[in-house]
mmCIF file of C-alpha atoms in Angstrom:
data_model
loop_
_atom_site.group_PDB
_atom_site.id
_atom_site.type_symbol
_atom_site.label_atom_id
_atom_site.label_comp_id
_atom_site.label_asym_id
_atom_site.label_seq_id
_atom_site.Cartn_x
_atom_site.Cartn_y
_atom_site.Cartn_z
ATOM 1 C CA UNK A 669 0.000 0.000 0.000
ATOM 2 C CA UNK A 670 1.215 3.381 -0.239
ATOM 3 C CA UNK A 671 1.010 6.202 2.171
ATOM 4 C CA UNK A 672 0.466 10.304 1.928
ATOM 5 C CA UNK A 673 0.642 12.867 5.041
ATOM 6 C CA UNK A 674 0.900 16.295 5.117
ATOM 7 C CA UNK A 675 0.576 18.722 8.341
ATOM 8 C CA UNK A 676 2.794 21.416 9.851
ATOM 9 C CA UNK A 677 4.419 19.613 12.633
ATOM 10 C CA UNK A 678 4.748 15.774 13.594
ATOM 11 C CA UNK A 679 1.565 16.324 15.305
ATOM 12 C CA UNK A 680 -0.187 16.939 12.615
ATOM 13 C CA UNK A 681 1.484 13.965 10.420
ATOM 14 C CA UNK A 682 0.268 12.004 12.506
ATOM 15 C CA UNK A 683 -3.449 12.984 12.779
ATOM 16 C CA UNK A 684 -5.469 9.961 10.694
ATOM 17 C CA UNK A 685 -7.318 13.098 9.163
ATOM 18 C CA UNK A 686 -3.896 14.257 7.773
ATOM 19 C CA UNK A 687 -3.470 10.935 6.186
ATOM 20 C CA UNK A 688 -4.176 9.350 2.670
ATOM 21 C CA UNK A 689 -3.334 5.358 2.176
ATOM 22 C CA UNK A 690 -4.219 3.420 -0.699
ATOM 23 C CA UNK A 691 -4.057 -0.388 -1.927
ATOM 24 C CA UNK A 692 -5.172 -3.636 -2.878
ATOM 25 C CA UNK A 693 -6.945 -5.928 -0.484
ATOM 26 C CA UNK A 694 -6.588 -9.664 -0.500
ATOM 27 C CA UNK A 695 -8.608 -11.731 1.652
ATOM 28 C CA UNK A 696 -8.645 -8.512 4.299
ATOM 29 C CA UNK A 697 -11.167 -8.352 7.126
ATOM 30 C CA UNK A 698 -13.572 -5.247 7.947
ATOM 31 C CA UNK A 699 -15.116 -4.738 11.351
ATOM 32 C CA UNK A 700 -18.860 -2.221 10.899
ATOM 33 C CA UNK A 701 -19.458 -1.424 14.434
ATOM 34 C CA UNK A 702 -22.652 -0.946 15.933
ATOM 35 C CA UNK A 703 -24.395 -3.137 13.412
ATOM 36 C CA UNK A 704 -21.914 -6.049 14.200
ATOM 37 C CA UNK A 705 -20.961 -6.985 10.356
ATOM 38 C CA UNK A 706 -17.864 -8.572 10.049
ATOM 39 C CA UNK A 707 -16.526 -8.936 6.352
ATOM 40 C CA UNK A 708 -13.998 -11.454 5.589
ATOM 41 C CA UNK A 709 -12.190 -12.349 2.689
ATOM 42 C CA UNK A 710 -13.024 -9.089 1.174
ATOM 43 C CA UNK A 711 -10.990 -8.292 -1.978
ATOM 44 C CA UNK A 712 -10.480 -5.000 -4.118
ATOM 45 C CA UNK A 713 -8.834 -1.736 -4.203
ATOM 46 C CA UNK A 714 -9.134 0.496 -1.058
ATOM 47 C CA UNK A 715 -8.210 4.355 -0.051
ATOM 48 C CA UNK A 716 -8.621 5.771 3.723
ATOM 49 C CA UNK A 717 -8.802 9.453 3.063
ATOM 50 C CA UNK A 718 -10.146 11.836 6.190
ATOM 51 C CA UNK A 719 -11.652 9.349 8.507
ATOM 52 C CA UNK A 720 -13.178 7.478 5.434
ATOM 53 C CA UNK A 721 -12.337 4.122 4.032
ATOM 54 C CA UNK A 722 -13.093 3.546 0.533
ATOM 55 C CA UNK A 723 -13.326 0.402 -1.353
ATOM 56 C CA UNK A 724 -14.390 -0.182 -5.012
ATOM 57 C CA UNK A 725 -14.384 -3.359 -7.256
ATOM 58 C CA UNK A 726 -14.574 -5.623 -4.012
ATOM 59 C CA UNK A 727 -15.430 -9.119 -3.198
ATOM 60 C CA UNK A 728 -16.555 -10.442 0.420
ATOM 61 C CA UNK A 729 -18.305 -12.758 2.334
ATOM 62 C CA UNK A 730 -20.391 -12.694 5.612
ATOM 63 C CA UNK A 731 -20.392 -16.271 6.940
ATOM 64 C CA UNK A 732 -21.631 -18.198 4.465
ATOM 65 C CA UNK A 733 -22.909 -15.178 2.386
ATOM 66 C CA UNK A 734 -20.862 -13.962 -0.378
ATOM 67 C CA UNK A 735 -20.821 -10.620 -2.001
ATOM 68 C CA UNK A 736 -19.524 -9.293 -5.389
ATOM 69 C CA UNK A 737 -19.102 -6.260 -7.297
ATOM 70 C CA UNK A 738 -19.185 -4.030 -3.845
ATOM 71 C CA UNK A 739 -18.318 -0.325 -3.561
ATOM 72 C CA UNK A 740 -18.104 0.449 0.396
ATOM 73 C CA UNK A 741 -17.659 3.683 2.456
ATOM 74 C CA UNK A 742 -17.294 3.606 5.946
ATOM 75 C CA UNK A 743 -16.297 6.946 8.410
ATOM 76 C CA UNK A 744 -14.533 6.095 11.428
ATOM 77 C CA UNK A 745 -14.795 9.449 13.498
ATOM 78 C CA UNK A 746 -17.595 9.614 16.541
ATOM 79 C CA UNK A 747 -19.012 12.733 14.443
ATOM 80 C CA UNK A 748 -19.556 11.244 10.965
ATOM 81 C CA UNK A 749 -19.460 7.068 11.693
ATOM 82 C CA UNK A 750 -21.779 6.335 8.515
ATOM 83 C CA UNK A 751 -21.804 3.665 5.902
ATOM 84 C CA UNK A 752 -22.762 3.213 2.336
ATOM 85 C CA UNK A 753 -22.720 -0.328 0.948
ATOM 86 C CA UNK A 754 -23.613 -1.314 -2.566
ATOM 87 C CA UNK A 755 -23.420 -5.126 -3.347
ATOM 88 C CA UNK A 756 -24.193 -7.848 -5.363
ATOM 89 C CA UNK A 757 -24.738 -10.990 -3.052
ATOM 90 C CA UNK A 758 -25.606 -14.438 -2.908
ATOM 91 C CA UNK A 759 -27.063 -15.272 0.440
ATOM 92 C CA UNK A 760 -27.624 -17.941 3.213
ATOM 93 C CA UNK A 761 -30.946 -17.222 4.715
ATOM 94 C CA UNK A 762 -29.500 -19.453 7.278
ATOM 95 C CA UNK A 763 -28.152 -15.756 8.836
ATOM 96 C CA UNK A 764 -30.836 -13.470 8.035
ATOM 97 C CA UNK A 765 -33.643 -13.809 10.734
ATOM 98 C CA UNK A 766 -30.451 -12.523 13.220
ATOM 99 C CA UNK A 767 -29.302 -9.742 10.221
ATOM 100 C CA UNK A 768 -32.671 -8.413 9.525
ATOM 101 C CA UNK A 769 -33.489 -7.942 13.023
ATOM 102 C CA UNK A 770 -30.654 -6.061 13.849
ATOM 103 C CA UNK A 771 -30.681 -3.934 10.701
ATOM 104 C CA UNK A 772 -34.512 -3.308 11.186
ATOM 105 C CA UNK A 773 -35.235 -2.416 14.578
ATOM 106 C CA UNK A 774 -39.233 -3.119 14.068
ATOM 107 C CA UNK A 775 -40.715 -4.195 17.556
ATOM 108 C CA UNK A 776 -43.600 -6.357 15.447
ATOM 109 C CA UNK A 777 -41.055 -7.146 13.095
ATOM 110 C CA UNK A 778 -38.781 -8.625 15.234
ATOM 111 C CA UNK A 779 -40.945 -10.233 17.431
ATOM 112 C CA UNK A 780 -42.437 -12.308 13.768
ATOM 113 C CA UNK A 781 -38.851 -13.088 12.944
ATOM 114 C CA UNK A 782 -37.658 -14.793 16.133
ATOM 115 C CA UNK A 783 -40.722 -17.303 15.605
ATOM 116 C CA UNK A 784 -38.679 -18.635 12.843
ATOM 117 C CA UNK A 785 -36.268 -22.013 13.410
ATOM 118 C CA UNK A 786 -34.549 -23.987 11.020
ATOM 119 C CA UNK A 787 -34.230 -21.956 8.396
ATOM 120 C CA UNK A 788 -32.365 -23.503 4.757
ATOM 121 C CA UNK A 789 -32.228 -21.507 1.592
ATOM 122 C CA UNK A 790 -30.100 -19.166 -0.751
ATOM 123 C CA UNK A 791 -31.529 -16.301 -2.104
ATOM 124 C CA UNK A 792 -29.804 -13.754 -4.992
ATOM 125 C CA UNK A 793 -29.836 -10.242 -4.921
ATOM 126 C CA UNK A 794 -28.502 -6.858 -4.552
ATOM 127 C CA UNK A 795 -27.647 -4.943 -0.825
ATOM 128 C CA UNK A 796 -27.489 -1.548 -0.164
ATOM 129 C CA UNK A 797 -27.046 0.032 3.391
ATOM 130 C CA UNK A 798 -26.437 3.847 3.613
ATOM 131 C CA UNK A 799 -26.683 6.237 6.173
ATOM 132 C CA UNK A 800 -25.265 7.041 10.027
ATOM 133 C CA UNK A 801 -24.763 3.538 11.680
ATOM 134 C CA UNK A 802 -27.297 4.217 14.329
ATOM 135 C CA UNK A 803 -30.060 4.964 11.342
ATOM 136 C CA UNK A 804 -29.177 2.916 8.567
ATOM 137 C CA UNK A 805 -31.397 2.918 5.501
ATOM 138 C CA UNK A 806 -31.545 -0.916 4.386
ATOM 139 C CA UNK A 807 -32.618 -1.754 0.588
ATOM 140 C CA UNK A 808 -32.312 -5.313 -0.284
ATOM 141 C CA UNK A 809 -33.579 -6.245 -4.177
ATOM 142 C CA UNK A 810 -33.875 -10.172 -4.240
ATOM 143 C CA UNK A 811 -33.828 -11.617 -8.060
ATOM 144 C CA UNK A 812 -34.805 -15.117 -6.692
ATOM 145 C CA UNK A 813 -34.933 -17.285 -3.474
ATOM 146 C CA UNK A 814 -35.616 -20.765 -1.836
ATOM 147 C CA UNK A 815 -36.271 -21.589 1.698
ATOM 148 C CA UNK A 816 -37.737 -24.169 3.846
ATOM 149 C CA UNK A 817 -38.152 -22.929 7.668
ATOM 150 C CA UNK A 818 -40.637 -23.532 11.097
ATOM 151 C CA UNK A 819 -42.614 -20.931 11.531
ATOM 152 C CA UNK A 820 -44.292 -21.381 15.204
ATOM 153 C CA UNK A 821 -47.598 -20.618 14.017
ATOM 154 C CA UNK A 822 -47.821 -23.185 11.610
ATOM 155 C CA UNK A 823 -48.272 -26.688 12.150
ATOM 156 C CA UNK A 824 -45.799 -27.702 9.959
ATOM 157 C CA UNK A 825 -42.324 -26.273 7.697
ATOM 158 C CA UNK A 826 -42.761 -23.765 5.339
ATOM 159 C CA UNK A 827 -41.384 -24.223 2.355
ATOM 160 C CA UNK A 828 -41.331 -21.413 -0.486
ATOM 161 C CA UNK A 829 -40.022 -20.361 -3.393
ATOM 162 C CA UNK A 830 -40.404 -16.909 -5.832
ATOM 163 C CA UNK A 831 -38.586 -14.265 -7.892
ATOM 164 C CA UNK A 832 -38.671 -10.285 -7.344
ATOM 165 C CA UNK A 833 -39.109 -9.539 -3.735
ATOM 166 C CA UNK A 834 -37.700 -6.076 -2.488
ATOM 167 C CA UNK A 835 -36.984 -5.664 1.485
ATOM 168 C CA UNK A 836 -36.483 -1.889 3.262
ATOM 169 C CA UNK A 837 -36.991 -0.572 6.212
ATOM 170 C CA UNK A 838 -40.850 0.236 5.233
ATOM 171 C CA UNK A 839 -41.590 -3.062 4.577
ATOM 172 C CA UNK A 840 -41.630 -5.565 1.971
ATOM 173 C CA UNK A 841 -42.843 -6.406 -1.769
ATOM 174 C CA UNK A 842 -43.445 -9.643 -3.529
ATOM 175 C CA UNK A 843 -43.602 -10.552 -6.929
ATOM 176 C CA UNK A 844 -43.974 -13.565 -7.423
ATOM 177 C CA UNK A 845 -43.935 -16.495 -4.902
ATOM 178 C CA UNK A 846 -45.261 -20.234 -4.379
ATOM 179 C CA UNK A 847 -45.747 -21.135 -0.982
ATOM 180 C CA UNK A 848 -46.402 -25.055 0.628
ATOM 181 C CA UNK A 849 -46.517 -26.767 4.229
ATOM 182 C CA UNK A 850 -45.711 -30.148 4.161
ATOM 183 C CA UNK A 851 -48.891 -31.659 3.209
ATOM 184 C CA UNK A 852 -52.042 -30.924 0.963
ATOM 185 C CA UNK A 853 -51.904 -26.779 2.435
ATOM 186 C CA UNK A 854 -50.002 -24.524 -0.831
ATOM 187 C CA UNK A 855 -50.255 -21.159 -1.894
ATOM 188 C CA UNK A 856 -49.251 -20.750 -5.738
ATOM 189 C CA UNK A 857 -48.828 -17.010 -7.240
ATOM 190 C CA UNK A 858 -48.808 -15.102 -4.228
ATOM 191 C CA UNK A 859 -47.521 -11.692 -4.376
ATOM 192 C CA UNK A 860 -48.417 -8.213 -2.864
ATOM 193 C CA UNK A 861 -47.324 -6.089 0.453
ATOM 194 C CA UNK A 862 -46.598 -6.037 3.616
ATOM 195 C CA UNK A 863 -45.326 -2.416 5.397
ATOM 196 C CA UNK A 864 -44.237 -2.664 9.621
ATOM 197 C CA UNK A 865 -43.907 1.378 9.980
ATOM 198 C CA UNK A 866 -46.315 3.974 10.432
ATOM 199 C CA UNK A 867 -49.586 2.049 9.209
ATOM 200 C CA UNK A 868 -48.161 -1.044 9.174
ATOM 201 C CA UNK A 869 -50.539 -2.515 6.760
ATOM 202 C CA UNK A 870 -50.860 -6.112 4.824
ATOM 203 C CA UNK A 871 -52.012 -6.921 1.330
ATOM 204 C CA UNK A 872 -51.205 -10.272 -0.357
ATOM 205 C CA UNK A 873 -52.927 -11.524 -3.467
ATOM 206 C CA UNK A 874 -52.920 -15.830 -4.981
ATOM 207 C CA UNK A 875 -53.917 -16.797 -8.169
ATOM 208 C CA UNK A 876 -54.598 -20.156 -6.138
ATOM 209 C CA UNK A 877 -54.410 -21.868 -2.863
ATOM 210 C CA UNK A 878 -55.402 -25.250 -1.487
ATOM 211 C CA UNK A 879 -56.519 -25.589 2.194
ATOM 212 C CA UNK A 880 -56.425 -28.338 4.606
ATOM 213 C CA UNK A 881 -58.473 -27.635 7.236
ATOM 214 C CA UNK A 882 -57.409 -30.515 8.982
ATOM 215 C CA UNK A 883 -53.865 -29.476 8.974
ATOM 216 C CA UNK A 884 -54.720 -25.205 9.301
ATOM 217 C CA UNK A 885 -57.362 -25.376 11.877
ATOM 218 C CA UNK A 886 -55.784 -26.067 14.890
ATOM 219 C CA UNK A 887 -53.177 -23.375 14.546
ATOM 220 C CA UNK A 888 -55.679 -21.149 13.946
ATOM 221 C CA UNK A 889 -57.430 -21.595 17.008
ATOM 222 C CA UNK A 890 -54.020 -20.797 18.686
ATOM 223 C CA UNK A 891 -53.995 -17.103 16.731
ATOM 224 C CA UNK A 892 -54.835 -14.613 19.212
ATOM 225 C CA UNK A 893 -56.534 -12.406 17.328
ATOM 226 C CA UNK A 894 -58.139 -14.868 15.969
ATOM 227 C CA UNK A 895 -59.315 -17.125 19.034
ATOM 228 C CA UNK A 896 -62.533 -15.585 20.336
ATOM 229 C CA UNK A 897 -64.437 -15.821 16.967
ATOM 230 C CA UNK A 898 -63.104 -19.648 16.862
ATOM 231 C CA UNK A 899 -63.080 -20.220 20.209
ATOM 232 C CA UNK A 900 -66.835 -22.595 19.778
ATOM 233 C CA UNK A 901 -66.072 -24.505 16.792
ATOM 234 C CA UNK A 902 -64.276 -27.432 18.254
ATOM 235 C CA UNK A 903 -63.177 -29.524 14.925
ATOM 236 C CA UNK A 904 -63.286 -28.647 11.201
ATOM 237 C CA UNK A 905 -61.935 -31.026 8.424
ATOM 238 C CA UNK A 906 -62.052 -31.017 4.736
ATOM 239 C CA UNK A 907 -60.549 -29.405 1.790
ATOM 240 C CA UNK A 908 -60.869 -25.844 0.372
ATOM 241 C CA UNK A 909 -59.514 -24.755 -2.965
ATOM 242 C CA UNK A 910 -59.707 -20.880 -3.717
ATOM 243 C CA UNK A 911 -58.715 -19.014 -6.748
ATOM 244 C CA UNK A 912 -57.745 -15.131 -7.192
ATOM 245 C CA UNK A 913 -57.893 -14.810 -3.309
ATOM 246 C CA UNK A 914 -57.096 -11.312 -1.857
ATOM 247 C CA UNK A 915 -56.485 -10.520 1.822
ATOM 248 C CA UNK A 916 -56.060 -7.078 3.174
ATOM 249 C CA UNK A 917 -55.991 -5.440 6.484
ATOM 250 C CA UNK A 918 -54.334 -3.641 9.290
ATOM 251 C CA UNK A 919 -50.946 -6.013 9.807
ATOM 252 C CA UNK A 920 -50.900 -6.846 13.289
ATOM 253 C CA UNK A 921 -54.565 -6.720 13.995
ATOM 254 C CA UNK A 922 -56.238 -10.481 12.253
ATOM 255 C CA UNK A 923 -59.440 -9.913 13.431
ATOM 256 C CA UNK A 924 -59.786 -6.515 10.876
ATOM 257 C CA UNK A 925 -58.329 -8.266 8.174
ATOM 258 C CA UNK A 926 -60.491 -8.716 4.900
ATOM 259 C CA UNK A 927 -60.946 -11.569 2.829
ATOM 260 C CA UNK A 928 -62.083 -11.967 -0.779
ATOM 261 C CA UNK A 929 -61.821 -15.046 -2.814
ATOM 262 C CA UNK A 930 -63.586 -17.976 -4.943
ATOM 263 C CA UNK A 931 -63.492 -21.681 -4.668
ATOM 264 C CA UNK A 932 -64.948 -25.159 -3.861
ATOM 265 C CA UNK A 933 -65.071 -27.010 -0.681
ATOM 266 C CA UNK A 934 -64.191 -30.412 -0.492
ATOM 267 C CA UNK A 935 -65.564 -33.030 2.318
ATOM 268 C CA UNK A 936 -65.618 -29.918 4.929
ATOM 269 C CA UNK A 937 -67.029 -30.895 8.223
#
């Protein structure tokens, strides 16, 4: 690497503000504090000019999540510690329940996420974080992903699979997406909206779905919001397959949620 000060006494040489290196990185590591992201392997040209570092043209990977084509800045100084990150990545969901929470501070968002175990799945996309560490502003573009996780709600592993989802710090939007618990229960088509800030609101749209009732029921029962409107009907079997199904409503209140579909029953009881 190469190294530039200038100042008017060794004082001032020595002042990291004062300072310009430069170089190549191979298989460095970078510490972001306060958000707890540590980068290995990262690779690329690199400049720390006035409490800044710079890279461009960078590789790196974050456990088991690699990342490509990456321009970072990151200020060091307690007065300007910010970060812009623009990447390319290909991702274990493995890490993100822990990631996402800590990146979006949501109360109801966090509180959904840690009900998720066992997650499995890569997803491919593009990152970008900017802003003071304290506030970032998270934008995550996902071109396509796979998973299979429990979801503590559901009575049995979700598994799921789509294209085009974008993730921020409003909320989320879904393109396209297939959805299945292990079983008869799937969800084909589904795409729409979900926002956790301000009016956190939710808005999710099928071209079809197939129910088991026998598989469903009980954890709906064990819904909350939900309970006191189910609380009488002990047992409900059967089959239910809906077409262009819309559901709407305030996101963490069930019971004012709206529902609008078409379909056939099948042995329900």
């Amino acid at each position: 690497f190469t190294l530039e000060a200038s100042g008017a006494s060794f004082s001032e040489l020595a002042d990291m503000h004062n300072m310009h290196l430069s170089g190549e990185a191979t298989e460095a590591q970078i510490v972001i504090p306060g958000i707890d992201l540590y980068l290995t392997d990262v690779n690329g040209e690199w400049q720390y000019s006035q409490g800044v570092l710079t890279a461009e043209k960078s590789n790196a990977r974050l456990g088991n999540t690699r990342g490509r084509n990456g321009t970072l800045k990151l200020g060091f100084y307690d007065d300007a510690k910010f970060l812009h990150l623009d990447i390319d990545i290909a991702a274990d969901l493995a890490q993100l329940p822990p990631y996402l929470s800590r990146l979006i501070p949501n109360p109801g968002l966090q509180a959904e996420l840690a009900r998720l175990s066992s997650v499995q799945g890569t997803a491919e996309g593009h990152l970008s974080l900017s802003g003071p560490l304290n506030g970032l502003a998270v934008a995550v573009n996902v071109s396509s992903f796979a998973f299979a996780a429990d979801y503590d709600r559901l009575p049995s592993p979700v598994i799921a699979a789509g294209t085009g989802m974008k993730v921020s710090n409003e909320g989320m939007a879904l393109i396209q997406g297939d959805v299945r618990l292990n079983g008869f229960s799937s969800l084909q088509g589904l795409s729409g909206e979900i926002t956790w800030r301000d009016k956190a609101r939710i808005d999710l749209r099928t071209l079809g779905a197939q129910l088991d009732w026998d598989q469903l029921y009980p954890s709906l029962v064990r819904f909350a919001a939900l309970h006191e409107q189910l609380k009488d009907i002990v047992h409900v079997s059967g089959q239910t397959t809906l077409a262009n199904t819309r559901l709407k409503g305030p996101l963490w209140d069930a019971a004012r949620w709206h529902f609008v579909t078409s379909g056939t029953l099948s042995h329900l009881a």
